[in-house]
Coordinates of C-alpha atoms in Angstrom, one line a residue:
Chain A
M15 CA 0.0 0.0 0.0
Q16 CA 1.2 3.5 -0.8
Y17 CA 1.2 6.4 1.7
L18 CA 1.9 10.0 1.0
L19 CA 4.0 11.7 3.7
L20 CA 3.3 15.4 3.5
I21 CA 5.8 17.7 5.2
Y22 CA 4.5 20.9 6.8
T23 CA 6.9 23.6 8.0
D24 CA 7.0 27.3 8.6
E25 CA 8.6 28.2 5.3
K26 CA 9.9 31.5 6.7
L27 CA 12.4 29.5 8.6
W28 CA 13.7 28.2 5.3
D29 CA 14.2 31.6 3.7
P30 CA 17.9 32.5 4.1
A31 CA 17.0 36.1 4.7
T32 CA 14.7 35.6 7.7
G33 CA 15.4 32.2 9.0
T34 CA 17.8 29.5 9.9
A35 CA 21.6 29.4 9.7
P36 CA 22.8 27.9 6.3
A37 CA 24.7 25.2 8.1
V38 CA 21.5 23.9 9.8
L39 CA 19.7 23.9 6.5
Q40 CA 22.5 22.0 4.9
E41 CA 22.4 19.4 7.7
I42 CA 18.6 18.9 7.2
T43 CA 19.1 18.6 3.4
A44 CA 21.8 16.0 4.0
A45 CA 19.5 14.1 6.4
H46 CA 16.9 14.1 3.6
M47 CA 19.4 12.6 1.3
R48 CA 20.2 9.9 3.8
L49 CA 16.5 9.1 4.3
G50 CA 16.1 8.9 0.5
A51 CA 18.9 6.4 0.3
E52 CA 17.4 4.4 3.2
L53 CA 14.0 4.3 1.6
Q54 CA 15.6 3.2 -1.7
E55 CA 17.5 0.4 0.0
A56 CA 14.3 -0.8 1.8
G57 CA 12.4 -0.8 -1.5
A58 CA 9.9 1.7 0.0
M59 CA 10.7 4.7 -2.1
V60 CA 8.1 5.6 -4.7
G61 CA 8.8 9.3 -5.0
G62 CA 9.4 12.5 -3.2
N63 CA 10.2 16.2 -3.8
R64 CA 10.9 19.4 -2.1
L65 CA 8.5 22.1 -3.2
Q66 CA 9.1 25.8 -3.9
P67 CA 7.7 28.2 -1.3
T68 CA 4.0 29.0 -1.4
A69 CA 4.8 32.4 -2.9
T70 CA 5.3 30.6 -6.2
A71 CA 1.9 28.8 -5.9
T72 CA -1.1 29.4 -8.1
T73 CA -4.5 28.0 -7.3
V74 CA -7.0 27.1 -10.0
R75 CA -10.4 27.2 -8.4
T76 CA -13.6 26.0 -10.0
V77 CA -16.8 27.4 -8.7
A78 CA -20.1 26.4 -10.2
G79 CA -18.2 25.2 -13.3
S80 CA -16.3 28.3 -14.0
Q81 CA -12.6 28.5 -13.3
S82 CA -10.4 31.3 -12.0
L83 CA -6.8 31.7 -11.0
H84 CA -5.6 32.8 -7.6
D85 CA -2.1 33.9 -6.6
G86 CA -1.0 31.7 -3.6
P87 CA -1.6 28.4 -2.0
Y88 CA -5.0 26.7 -1.6
A89 CA -5.0 27.5 2.1
E90 CA -3.2 30.1 4.2
T91 CA -1.8 28.3 7.2
R92 CA 0.8 28.9 9.8
E93 CA 2.8 26.0 8.4
Q94 CA 2.9 25.3 4.7
L95 CA 3.3 22.2 2.6
A96 CA 7.0 22.1 1.9
G97 CA 7.5 18.7 0.4
Y98 CA 6.5 15.1 0.3
Y99 CA 7.5 11.5 0.1
L100 CA 5.5 8.8 -1.5
V101 CA 6.3 5.5 0.1
E102 CA 5.3 1.8 -0.1
A103 CA 4.5 0.4 3.3
P104 CA 2.8 -2.8 4.5
D105 CA 0.6 -0.9 7.1
L106 CA 0.0 2.4 8.8
D107 CA 2.6 1.7 11.5
A108 CA 5.3 1.1 9.0
A109 CA 4.3 4.4 7.1
I110 CA 4.3 6.3 10.4
A111 CA 7.8 4.9 11.2
W112 CA 9.0 6.4 7.9
G113 CA 7.2 9.6 8.7
K114 CA 9.0 9.9 12.0
K115 CA 12.3 9.6 10.2
I116 CA 11.7 12.7 8.1
P117 CA 14.0 15.5 9.2
G118 CA 13.0 19.2 9.5
G119 CA 14.3 21.1 12.4
P120 CA 12.7 21.6 15.8
N121 CA 9.1 22.3 14.8
Y122 CA 7.3 20.7 11.8
A123 CA 4.5 18.2 11.1
V124 CA 4.2 15.2 8.8
E125 CA 0.8 14.1 7.7
V126 CA 0.6 10.4 6.8
R127 CA -2.1 9.8 4.2
P128 CA -2.9 6.4 2.6
V129 CA -3.3 6.5 -1.2
H130 CA -6.7 5.4 -2.4
V131 CA -6.6 2.0 -3.9
M132 CA -8.4 1.8 -7.2
Chain B
M30 CA -35.5 -27.1 27.2
A31 CA -35.9 -23.9 25.3
R32 CA -35.1 -22.0 28.4
D33 CA -32.0 -24.1 28.9
A34 CA -30.8 -23.3 25.4
A35 CA -31.3 -19.6 26.0
Q36 CA -29.4 -19.7 29.3
I37 CA -26.5 -21.7 27.7
L38 CA -26.3 -19.2 24.9
A39 CA -26.2 -16.2 27.3
E40 CA -23.5 -18.0 29.3
A41 CA -21.4 -18.7 26.1
V42 CA -21.7 -15.1 25.0
R43 CA -20.7 -13.8 28.4
E44 CA -17.8 -16.2 28.8
A45 CA -16.4 -16.4 25.3
G46 CA -18.1 -13.5 23.4
D47 CA -15.0 -11.3 23.5
R48 CA -12.7 -14.1 22.4
I49 CA -15.0 -15.0 19.5
R50 CA -15.4 -11.5 18.3
A51 CA -11.7 -10.9 18.6
A52 CA -10.8 -14.1 16.7
L53 CA -13.2 -13.2 13.9
A54 CA -12.0 -9.6 13.7
I55 CA -8.3 -10.6 13.5
R56 CA -8.9 -13.5 11.1
F57 CA -10.8 -11.3 8.6
R58 CA -9.1 -8.1 9.5
D59 CA -12.5 -6.3 9.5
L60 CA -14.3 -5.1 12.7
D61 CA -17.6 -4.6 11.0
M62 CA -17.6 -8.0 9.4
A63 CA -16.7 -9.6 12.8
E64 CA -19.6 -7.8 14.5
E65 CA -22.1 -8.8 11.8
A66 CA -20.9 -12.4 11.7
F67 CA -21.1 -12.8 15.5
A68 CA -24.6 -11.3 15.6
F69 CA -25.6 -13.7 12.9
A70 CA -24.2 -16.7 14.8
S71 CA -26.0 -15.7 18.0
L72 CA -29.2 -15.4 16.0
R73 CA -28.7 -18.8 14.4
A74 CA -28.2 -20.2 17.9
V75 CA -31.5 -18.7 19.1
E76 CA -33.2 -20.3 16.2
T77 CA -31.6 -23.7 16.0
W78 CA -30.5 -24.8 19.5
P79 CA -34.0 -25.1 21.0
R80 CA -35.0 -27.2 18.0
D81 CA -31.8 -29.3 17.3
G82 CA -30.3 -29.4 20.7
V83 CA -27.4 -27.5 22.2
P84 CA -23.9 -28.2 20.7
R85 CA -21.3 -29.9 22.8
D86 CA -19.1 -26.8 22.8
P87 CA -21.4 -23.8 22.4
A88 CA -18.6 -21.2 22.0
A89 CA -16.8 -23.2 19.3
W90 CA -20.1 -23.5 17.5
L91 CA -20.7 -19.8 17.6
Y92 CA -17.1 -19.2 16.4
A93 CA -17.4 -21.7 13.5
V94 CA -20.8 -20.4 12.4
G95 CA -19.6 -16.8 12.7
R96 CA -16.5 -17.7 10.7
R97 CA -18.6 -19.3 8.0
R98 CA -20.8 -16.2 7.8
A99 CA -17.8 -13.9 7.6
F100 CA -16.3 -16.0 4.8
D101 CA -19.6 -15.8 2.9
I102 CA -19.8 -12.0 3.4
G103 CA -16.2 -11.8 2.2
R104 CA -16.9 -13.9 -0.9
R105 CA -20.0 -11.9 -1.7
T106 CA -18.3 -8.5 -1.4
K107 CA -15.1 -9.7 -3.0
V108 CA -13.2 -6.7 -1.9
R109 CA -11.5 -8.6 0.9
E110 CA -10.0 -11.5 -1.0
T111 CA -6.6 -10.8 0.3
A112 CA -7.8 -10.9 3.9
V113 CA -9.6 -14.2 3.5
H114 CA -7.4 -16.1 1.1
D115 CA -6.1 -18.3 3.8
A116 CA -9.5 -19.2 5.2
P117 CA -10.3 -22.8 4.3
E118 CA -13.5 -23.5 2.5
P119 CA -16.0 -24.3 5.3
A120 CA -18.1 -27.4 5.4
P121 CA -21.4 -27.1 3.5
N122 CA -23.6 -27.4 6.5
P123 CA -21.5 -26.4 9.5
E124 CA -24.4 -26.1 12.0
T125 CA -25.2 -29.8 12.0
I126 CA -21.6 -31.1 11.6
L127 CA -20.4 -28.8 14.4
M128 CA -22.9 -30.2 16.9
A129 CA -20.2 -32.6 18.2
A130 CA -17.1 -30.6 17.2
F131 CA -14.6 -29.2 19.6
E132 CA -12.2 -26.6 18.3
P133 CA -10.2 -24.2 20.4
I134 CA -10.9 -20.5 19.6
P135 CA -7.6 -18.6 19.0
D136 CA -7.0 -15.9 21.6
E137 CA -6.6 -12.7 19.6
R138 CA -7.9 -10.3 22.2
L139 CA -4.5 -8.7 22.7
R140 CA -4.1 -8.0 19.0
L141 CA -7.6 -6.6 18.9
I142 CA -6.9 -4.3 21.9
F143 CA -3.9 -2.9 20.1
V144 CA -5.9 -2.3 17.0
C145 CA -8.8 -0.6 18.8
C146 CA -6.4 1.5 20.9
H147 CA -4.1 2.6 18.0
P148 CA -2.7 6.1 18.7
A149 CA -3.7 7.1 15.1
L150 CA -7.3 7.0 16.3
A151 CA -8.9 9.8 18.4
P152 CA -8.8 8.9 22.1
E153 CA -12.6 9.0 22.4
A154 CA -13.0 6.8 19.4
R155 CA -10.5 4.3 20.9
I156 CA -12.4 3.7 24.0
A157 CA -15.8 3.5 22.3
L158 CA -14.3 1.0 19.8
T159 CA -12.8 -1.1 22.6
L160 CA -16.0 -1.2 24.6
R161 CA -18.0 -2.0 21.5
T162 CA -15.7 -4.6 20.0
L163 CA -14.1 -6.3 23.0
C164 CA -16.9 -6.0 25.5
G165 CA -19.9 -6.0 23.2
L166 CA -21.4 -3.0 24.9
S167 CA -24.2 -1.5 22.9
V168 CA -23.7 1.7 21.0
E169 CA -26.6 3.2 22.9
R170 CA -24.9 2.4 26.3
I171 CA -21.6 3.8 25.2
A172 CA -23.3 7.0 23.9
R173 CA -25.0 7.4 27.3
A174 CA -21.7 7.1 29.2
W175 CA -20.2 9.8 27.1
L176 CA -23.3 12.0 27.1
T177 CA -23.8 12.0 23.4
T178 CA -26.4 10.7 21.1
E179 CA -26.5 7.2 19.7
V180 CA -26.2 8.6 16.1
A181 CA -23.2 10.6 17.0
M182 CA -21.5 7.7 18.7
L183 CA -22.3 5.4 15.8
Q184 CA -20.7 7.9 13.4
R185 CA -17.6 8.1 15.6
L186 CA -17.4 4.3 15.6
T187 CA -17.9 4.1 11.8
R188 CA -15.3 6.7 11.1
A189 CA -12.8 4.8 13.3
K190 CA -13.5 1.5 11.7
R191 CA -13.2 3.0 8.3
K192 CA -9.8 4.5 9.2
I193 CA -8.6 1.1 10.5
R194 CA -9.5 -0.4 7.1
D195 CA -8.6 2.3 4.7
A196 CA -5.4 3.6 6.3
R197 CA -4.6 -0.1 6.9
I198 CA -3.9 0.0 10.6
G199 CA -1.9 -3.2 11.3
F200 CA -3.5 -6.2 13.0
E201 CA -0.2 -7.4 14.3
I202 CA 1.3 -7.1 17.8
P203 CA 3.4 -3.9 17.7
E204 CA 7.1 -4.1 16.9
P205 CA 9.5 -3.6 19.8
D206 CA 10.4 0.0 18.7
A207 CA 6.7 1.0 18.6
W208 CA 5.8 -1.0 21.7
G209 CA 6.1 1.8 24.3
E210 CA 4.0 4.2 22.4
R211 CA 1.4 1.6 21.5
L212 CA 1.1 0.3 25.1
D213 CA 0.8 3.9 26.4
A214 CA -2.1 4.4 24.0
V215 CA -3.8 1.2 25.4
L216 CA -3.3 2.3 29.0
A217 CA -4.5 5.8 28.3
T218 CA -7.6 4.4 26.7
L219 CA -8.4 2.1 29.6
E220 CA -7.8 5.1 31.9
I221 CA -10.5 7.0 30.1
A222 CA -12.9 4.1 30.6
Y223 CA -12.0 3.9 34.2
A224 CA -12.4 7.6 34.8
Q225 CA -15.8 7.5 33.2
A226 CA -16.9 4.5 35.2
Y227 CA -15.8 6.2 38.3
E228 CA -17.6 9.4 37.5
D229 CA -20.7 7.4 36.6
A230 CA -21.1 6.1 40.1
A231 CA -22.5 9.5 41.1
L232 CA -24.6 9.8 38.0
A233 CA -26.4 6.7 37.0
S234 CA -27.7 3.6 38.7
D235 CA -26.8 1.4 35.8
A236 CA -23.1 2.5 35.8
A237 CA -22.2 -0.9 37.2
D238 CA -21.9 -2.5 33.7
L239 CA -19.3 0.1 32.5
A240 CA -17.4 -0.4 35.7
A241 CA -17.6 -4.1 35.4
E242 CA -16.3 -4.0 31.9
T243 CA -13.4 -1.7 32.9
L244 CA -12.6 -4.2 35.7
R245 CA -12.7 -7.1 33.3
L246 CA -10.7 -5.3 30.5
S247 CA -7.9 -4.2 32.9
G248 CA -7.8 -7.6 34.4
L249 CA -7.7 -9.2 30.9
L250 CA -4.8 -6.9 29.9
A251 CA -2.9 -7.8 33.1
E252 CA -3.4 -11.5 32.2
L253 CA -2.2 -11.0 28.7
L254 CA 0.8 -8.8 29.5
P255 CA 1.9 -10.0 33.0
E256 CA 5.4 -8.6 32.5
E257 CA 4.3 -5.0 32.0
P258 CA 4.3 -3.4 35.5
E259 CA 2.2 -0.4 34.4
V260 CA -0.5 -2.7 33.1
L261 CA -0.6 -4.4 36.5
G262 CA -0.6 -1.0 38.1
L263 CA -3.7 0.1 36.1
A264 CA -5.5 -3.1 36.9
A265 CA -4.8 -2.5 40.6
L266 CA -5.9 1.1 40.4
V267 CA -9.2 0.1 38.8
R268 CA -9.8 -2.5 41.5
L269 CA -9.0 -0.2 44.4
T270 CA -11.4 2.6 43.3
E271 CA -14.1 0.0 42.4
S272 CA -13.7 -1.6 45.9
R273 CA -15.2 1.6 47.3
R274 CA -18.2 1.8 45.1
P275 CA -20.6 0.4 47.8
A276 CA -19.5 3.1 50.2
R277 CA -19.5 6.1 47.9
L278 CA -23.1 7.2 48.3
D279 CA -25.3 7.5 51.4
A280 CA -29.0 6.5 51.6
A281 CA -30.1 9.8 50.3
G282 CA -27.8 9.5 47.3
A283 CA -25.3 12.1 48.4
M284 CA -21.6 11.6 47.8
I285 CA -19.5 10.5 50.8
P286 CA -15.9 11.7 50.5
L287 CA -13.2 9.0 50.7
S288 CA -12.0 9.9 54.2
E289 CA -15.5 9.6 55.6
Q290 CA -16.5 6.4 54.0
D291 CA -17.5 3.4 56.1
V292 CA -14.6 1.0 55.5
R293 CA -16.8 -2.0 56.3
L294 CA -18.6 -1.4 53.0
W295 CA -15.4 -1.6 51.0
D296 CA -14.9 -4.7 48.9
G297 CA -12.0 -6.6 50.6
R298 CA -11.7 -9.1 47.8
L299 CA -11.0 -6.4 45.2
I300 CA -8.5 -4.7 47.5
A301 CA -6.7 -8.0 48.0
E302 CA -6.6 -8.6 44.3
A303 CA -5.1 -5.1 43.8
V304 CA -2.5 -5.6 46.4
A305 CA -1.4 -8.9 44.8
L306 CA -1.2 -7.1 41.4
M307 CA 0.9 -4.3 42.9
R308 CA 3.3 -6.7 44.5
R309 CA 3.9 -8.5 41.2
A310 CA 4.4 -5.1 39.5
A311 CA 6.9 -4.0 42.2
E312 CA 8.9 -7.2 41.6
L313 CA 9.3 -6.2 37.9
G314 CA 11.1 -3.1 39.2
R315 CA 9.9 -0.4 36.8
S316 CA 7.7 2.2 38.5
G317 CA 5.3 4.5 36.6
P318 CA 2.3 6.8 37.0
Y319 CA -0.3 4.0 37.2
Q320 CA 1.6 2.1 39.9
L321 CA 1.9 5.4 41.8
M322 CA -1.8 6.2 41.5
A323 CA -2.5 2.6 42.7
A324 CA -0.1 3.1 45.6
I325 CA -2.0 6.3 46.6
H326 CA -5.3 4.4 46.5
A327 CA -3.8 1.5 48.4
A328 CA -2.6 3.9 51.1
H329 CA -6.2 5.0 51.5
A330 CA -7.4 1.4 51.4
S331 CA -5.0 0.6 54.3
R332 CA -7.5 2.5 56.6
L333 CA -9.4 -0.8 56.5
E334 CA -6.6 -2.5 58.2
I335 CA -4.9 0.1 60.4
G336 CA -7.9 2.3 61.2
T337 CA -6.3 5.6 60.0
T338 CA -5.1 7.0 56.7
P339 CA -1.3 7.4 56.4
W340 CA -1.6 11.0 55.1
S341 CA 2.1 11.8 55.1
D342 CA 2.7 8.7 52.9
V343 CA -0.1 9.9 50.6
V344 CA 1.6 13.3 50.3
T345 CA 5.0 11.7 49.5
L346 CA 3.4 9.6 46.8
Y347 CA 1.6 12.7 45.3
D348 CA 5.0 14.5 45.3
I349 CA 6.5 11.7 43.2
L350 CA 3.5 11.5 40.9
M351 CA 3.7 15.3 40.4
A352 CA 7.3 14.8 39.3
V353 CA 6.5 11.9 37.0
R354 CA 3.2 13.1 35.5
P355 CA 2.2 16.6 36.7
S356 CA -1.5 17.5 36.3
A357 CA -3.9 19.9 37.9
V358 CA -6.0 17.0 39.3
T359 CA -3.0 15.6 41.0
A360 CA -2.0 19.0 42.4
V361 CA -5.4 19.6 43.8
N362 CA -5.5 16.1 45.4
R363 CA -2.1 16.7 46.8
A364 CA -3.2 19.9 48.4
V365 CA -6.1 18.1 50.1
A366 CA -3.6 15.5 51.4
V367 CA -1.2 18.2 52.7
A368 CA -4.1 19.7 54.7
E369 CA -4.7 16.3 56.3
A370 CA -1.0 15.6 56.9
Q371 CA -0.1 19.0 58.2
S372 CA -2.7 21.7 58.5
A373 CA -5.6 23.3 56.6
E374 CA -3.5 26.4 56.0
A375 CA -0.6 24.4 54.6
G376 CA -3.2 22.7 52.3
L377 CA -4.5 26.1 51.2
A378 CA -0.9 27.3 50.5
A379 CA -0.4 24.1 48.3
L380 CA -3.7 24.8 46.5
A381 CA -2.6 28.3 45.8
T382 CA 0.3 27.0 43.7
V383 CA -1.9 24.9 41.5
E384 CA -1.5 25.7 37.9
G385 CA -4.1 24.2 35.7
P386 CA -7.1 24.8 33.5
E387 CA -7.0 28.4 32.3
R388 CA -10.0 29.3 34.3
L389 CA -9.3 27.6 37.5
A390 CA -12.2 29.3 39.2
A391 CA -14.6 27.6 36.8
W392 CA -13.2 24.2 37.5
L393 CA -15.4 22.1 39.9
P394 CA -12.7 19.9 41.6
Y395 CA -10.7 23.1 42.4
Q396 CA -13.7 24.9 44.0
A397 CA -14.8 21.8 45.9
A398 CA -11.3 21.3 47.3
R399 CA -11.1 25.0 48.2
A400 CA -14.4 24.8 50.0
G401 CA -13.2 21.8 52.0
L402 CA -9.9 23.4 53.0
Y403 CA -11.5 26.7 54.0
A404 CA -14.1 24.9 56.1
K405 CA -11.3 22.9 57.8
A406 CA -9.4 26.1 58.5
G407 CA -12.6 27.5 60.2
R408 CA -12.8 30.2 57.5
D409 CA -16.6 29.8 57.1
A410 CA -17.4 32.8 54.9
E411 CA -14.7 31.8 52.3
A412 CA -15.9 28.2 52.5
A413 CA -19.5 29.2 51.8
E414 CA -18.3 31.4 48.9
A415 CA -16.4 28.5 47.4
L416 CA -19.3 26.1 47.9
K417 CA -21.6 28.4 46.1
A418 CA -19.1 28.7 43.3
A419 CA -18.8 24.9 43.1
L420 CA -22.6 24.5 43.1
A421 CA -22.8 27.0 40.2
L422 CA -20.6 24.6 38.1
H423 CA -23.3 22.0 37.5
P424 CA -22.0 19.2 39.8
A425 CA -23.5 15.7 39.3
P426 CA -26.5 15.0 41.5
A427 CA -24.6 13.1 44.2
E428 CA -22.0 15.8 44.5
R429 CA -24.6 18.5 44.4
L430 CA -26.4 17.0 47.4
F431 CA -23.1 16.7 49.3
L432 CA -22.1 20.3 48.6
E433 CA -25.6 21.6 49.5
R434 CA -25.4 19.8 52.8
R435 CA -22.0 21.3 53.5
L436 CA -23.4 24.8 52.7
A437 CA -26.3 24.2 55.0
A438 CA -24.0 23.1 57.8
L439 CA -22.2 26.4 57.6
G440 CA -25.5 28.2 58.2
A441 CA -25.1 30.1 55.0

């Protein structure tokens, strides 16, 4: 079964101008690389990406059949979707175990969502 | 004859129902299907036993018929092929063939407890699911205990069962690295049931069933996990508080505080069971909050033997509990114990340090404790004011009666 692990962080902390020391960001990036390798080795890696900040997002909204574009993410939240992993796991516990391994500094959240089986 | 069959069925359901439901749920990895299959088997028993005679092993019969039913449902819906692929094709007419059969029912209750109490489920859903699935308590009864409607409770249960299925919550015993977290979730779930059963004593006359199920569940867990000291501690805690149920209300239905209860009404058998559990837990050598809470209640229970409550021991135990698992409830109870061990003023000083719910003044246990301590200190006007504040916070009927009586005694 596949699970999407959605990573939510305060993206301001990732902006070099306002946030965290570059060395810390480098360490987190390196930890992501290590996790990616571990997922590959376990045969659990389906995919994953880091996303550009929400300032680059465009939302296409359809209301009553007519579509319009909006500058920005779907929802304005304190923490933003920053990246994801798509993993193969036998059950929720195994997916949560991968979710717990995702690095990201002192404060962040990982949502574990099963992929709908067709 | 018919009456006998009904009695035997009721007995089999009472004694083996949880085991049968658990075995079905784990085998087919579907809680709904297990429930439906078990209900079907019970119904078939009602229909066929009076006519054909009672099977030699009623529980095994119920399990086999339930399993057959689950298999049929699985085949019909086809979506659960993977879950049932290892189930053998059952005999064409199991009900007659099984009359003389004996087959042990696998004990899957521990696995089912871990499924129902999975930390990925909301706490209130966990306990409802556990009481429904393991104890067979009706949705209506569970809804009543948590002061919600049957429809709302049914939705909560349905949502939880759907999550177990769709997010694929594992039906295996947790791996060692997840063991602590998963066991904590089980303990926290049983603690909610226990707190509710305890609370219920003052509310409803039919609370006994919830309390009985909590006793049974905590005892079962202690039986299944005899090497986990906190599991033994929780089982002891539940027994100690339950031992006092007969002494908690007076003839008028008013609450009697612990220190004023007639110890002759306490259930000595439950206390002895608790003490034995605590001894076993202590031998395992890993203390924790449930063992500490049990120790506090055991200190109170020792009044049965020694005639007085060892209040300074109680205070010491509360000090340790505050260090291990600080909470506002513990801090308030500690302040009351300090008042008994030292003086009412010392208790009030301890109460003044309580940090807790944001609006402490609107919190009933705090106001009730405050009233008691002021009264003990002879500060009647402040006691009356606290009693009035407590009464304004919608206490349960038994506590209301108690508080009103205290207020009347102050002449206010």
